Amino acid sequence: MQYFIILVEAFSGLGLFLFGMFYLENMIRDSSNYSLKKIMRNTTNTNLKSLFIGIFSTTVFQSSSIVCLLVLSLIGAELMNLQSAIAIIIGANLGTTATAWIMATVGFKTNISLISSAIIGIGGLGMILATEESKWKKYFGILVGIGLIFLGLSQMKESLSVFSQNFDVASMKLENPYWYAIVGLILTAIIQSSSASIAIIQSALFANIITFEAAGAFVLGADIGTTLTIILGAIGGIPDKKRAAAAQVIFNVSTDLIALGLLYPLVSFVNFLIPSASGVIKIAAFHSLYNLMGVFIWFPFISKFSKFLKYFFKKKITYATKYINQIPAKDTDIAIDALKKELGNLSKKIEKLALLAINIPDTTLLEKDPPPKIEILEKYTKNLDKSYINIYKKIRLQEGEIYRYISTVSIKNKNKNFQETINHLYKKTTYLATASKSIKDMLQDLNKLYRASSYEEHNIYQNLRYQILLNTLAYHQRNRQNLKNLYKDVSDSHKYILNTIEKFAQNPHIKAEMAAIIINDLYLIKTFSQSLINALIR
């Protein structure tokens, strides 16, 4: 039962940790502005600056894992490039040796759980007190993300600490010191704390239970074991995050393997430098020495190393378009046919978005003869649980790919008739893009009106649904005249709207913002209708 509880706590800690990575990355991306980007660019514009940032920040945080995870978040938010990240990660490996020195001299141990609770508390309170418009709301959100990462790591470490507490180095009795490297690797991979592993081996060395060589091998293994944290942090990330994680693994493994090969010379060198020092001081010096050696080996090759990693973890290219990505732009005649099919495909997606916006999930209704009547709105009254913004983003991406394809194709053929056709298709794409954006801009208002309780608001909501349905249906039938009539009806409805706003003003239970919502949505309906009319121009 005890081990089941340990596994549940460790799994929960992993979930907190991964969610913290995801949340932090999003908060950094949302809060990034020109000033922040400029600061990041100026502080990491050289490998040397990035190296010292890695050393300094790890000395402050007392954890190379935390620093490397923060670097992954910055990469994911596109505020840091891979080369700078690698330099910081290399610096972090040297900075983490400060922990061994602190434990060797004063026995200091950072309480990550306490720090995480304080950070989440400050960040959470700040997010509640900050206004929606304040930039500080997202900054406090960044603190919450960092705190969640700390808390997840802390929970994983604490839940698995039973392994380290019951770990008896003396019982190993391994004659060959190199076996201790494997022990250090496994233990650190389990408890997710190289600092705890080093503390164990320093205690054993202090009590003369093991030799200096065995302790050194153990520390090297622990250094490899700690790379599991950054591997977990790169799960589900963009290619550069995976490349940065790979950089740390390659750096640690290569440096540690070289150090293992030079284990006895390095031990002898430390004994020569500080012959009368205690074992715990010597292991701290050994830890610093081989990490410094790794920095000297890898630092000159950071740029080349970064370029080399670009060949790996390439993201598979996916297209939002269905037809044009299959046809080379040089085949201009076929390209025109592909573009027309693609615009037909785009039209269907915009029609679907429009129907989903008014809670109609069945797009086959548009195909029925006779066409659906107003009563169909009464059938579909339940608000759909759809990620409308994601649907719109895919439509916008498709529009962008069409624009790019049109630009590429237009260069290939300068024939006058061909250029006229291309320009016509470009304009049609623009009209469809405007129509889709009009629907997207109404989504939030439609949601507010759906949740409203007054009779007047309900009538406005139903009227908007009705207008969207009729315009979408007329466009699907390619009935331009019907669309023109609908546009005229919307344009002539100003008097009705003014009367409605007057009723709103007399009703204290209706929020004042509703008047702005009505006027705004009336304009958007007109834009939607006009765009569809223009898209039908032959």
PDB file of C-alpha atoms in Angstrom, residues 431 471 475 479-488 526-538:
ATOM      1  CA  TYR A 431     -13.808  38.409 -49.218  1.00  0.00           C
ATOM      2  CA  ASN A 471     -27.029  34.558 -45.316  1.00  0.00           C
ATOM      3  CA  TYR A 475     -24.382  31.849 -50.121  1.00  0.00           C
ATOM      4  CA  ASN A 479     -28.050  33.101 -54.727  1.00  0.00           C
ATOM      5  CA  ARG A 480     -26.456  36.551 -55.018  1.00  0.00           C
ATOM      6  CA  GLN A 481     -29.784  38.388 -55.359  1.00  0.00           C
ATOM      7  CA  ASN A 482     -31.101  36.817 -52.172  1.00  0.00           C
ATOM      8  CA  LEU A 483     -27.943  37.892 -50.393  1.00  0.00           C
ATOM      9  CA  LYS A 484     -28.445  41.464 -51.632  1.00  0.00           C
ATOM     10  CA  ASN A 485     -31.983  41.470 -50.257  1.00  0.00           C
ATOM     11  CA  LEU A 486     -30.775  40.191 -46.904  1.00  0.00           C
ATOM     12  CA  TYR A 487     -28.085  42.865 -46.808  1.00  0.00           C
ATOM     13  CA  LYS A 488     -30.739  45.530 -47.460  1.00  0.00           C
ATOM     14  CA  LYS A 526     -23.616  43.572 -42.645  1.00  0.00           C
ATOM     15  CA  THR A 527     -19.910  42.886 -43.228  1.00  0.00           C
ATOM     16  CA  PHE A 528     -20.560  39.130 -43.335  1.00  0.00           C
ATOM     17  CA  SER A 529     -23.386  39.574 -45.848  1.00  0.00           C
ATOM     18  CA  GLN A 530     -21.487  42.031 -48.052  1.00  0.00           C
ATOM     19  CA  SER A 531     -18.397  39.802 -48.083  1.00  0.00           C
ATOM     20  CA  LEU A 532     -20.439  36.813 -49.221  1.00  0.00           C
ATOM     21  CA  ILE A 533     -22.034  38.925 -51.961  1.00  0.00           C
ATOM     22  CA  ASN A 534     -18.599  40.001 -53.195  1.00  0.00           C
ATOM     23  CA  ALA A 535     -17.281  36.420 -53.026  1.00  0.00           C
ATOM     24  CA  LEU A 536     -19.945  35.391 -55.559  1.00  0.00           C
ATOM     25  CA  ILE A 537     -18.751  37.851 -58.227  1.00  0.00           C
ATOM     26  CA  ARG A 538     -17.729  35.855 -61.275  1.00  0.00           C
TER      27      ARG A 538
END
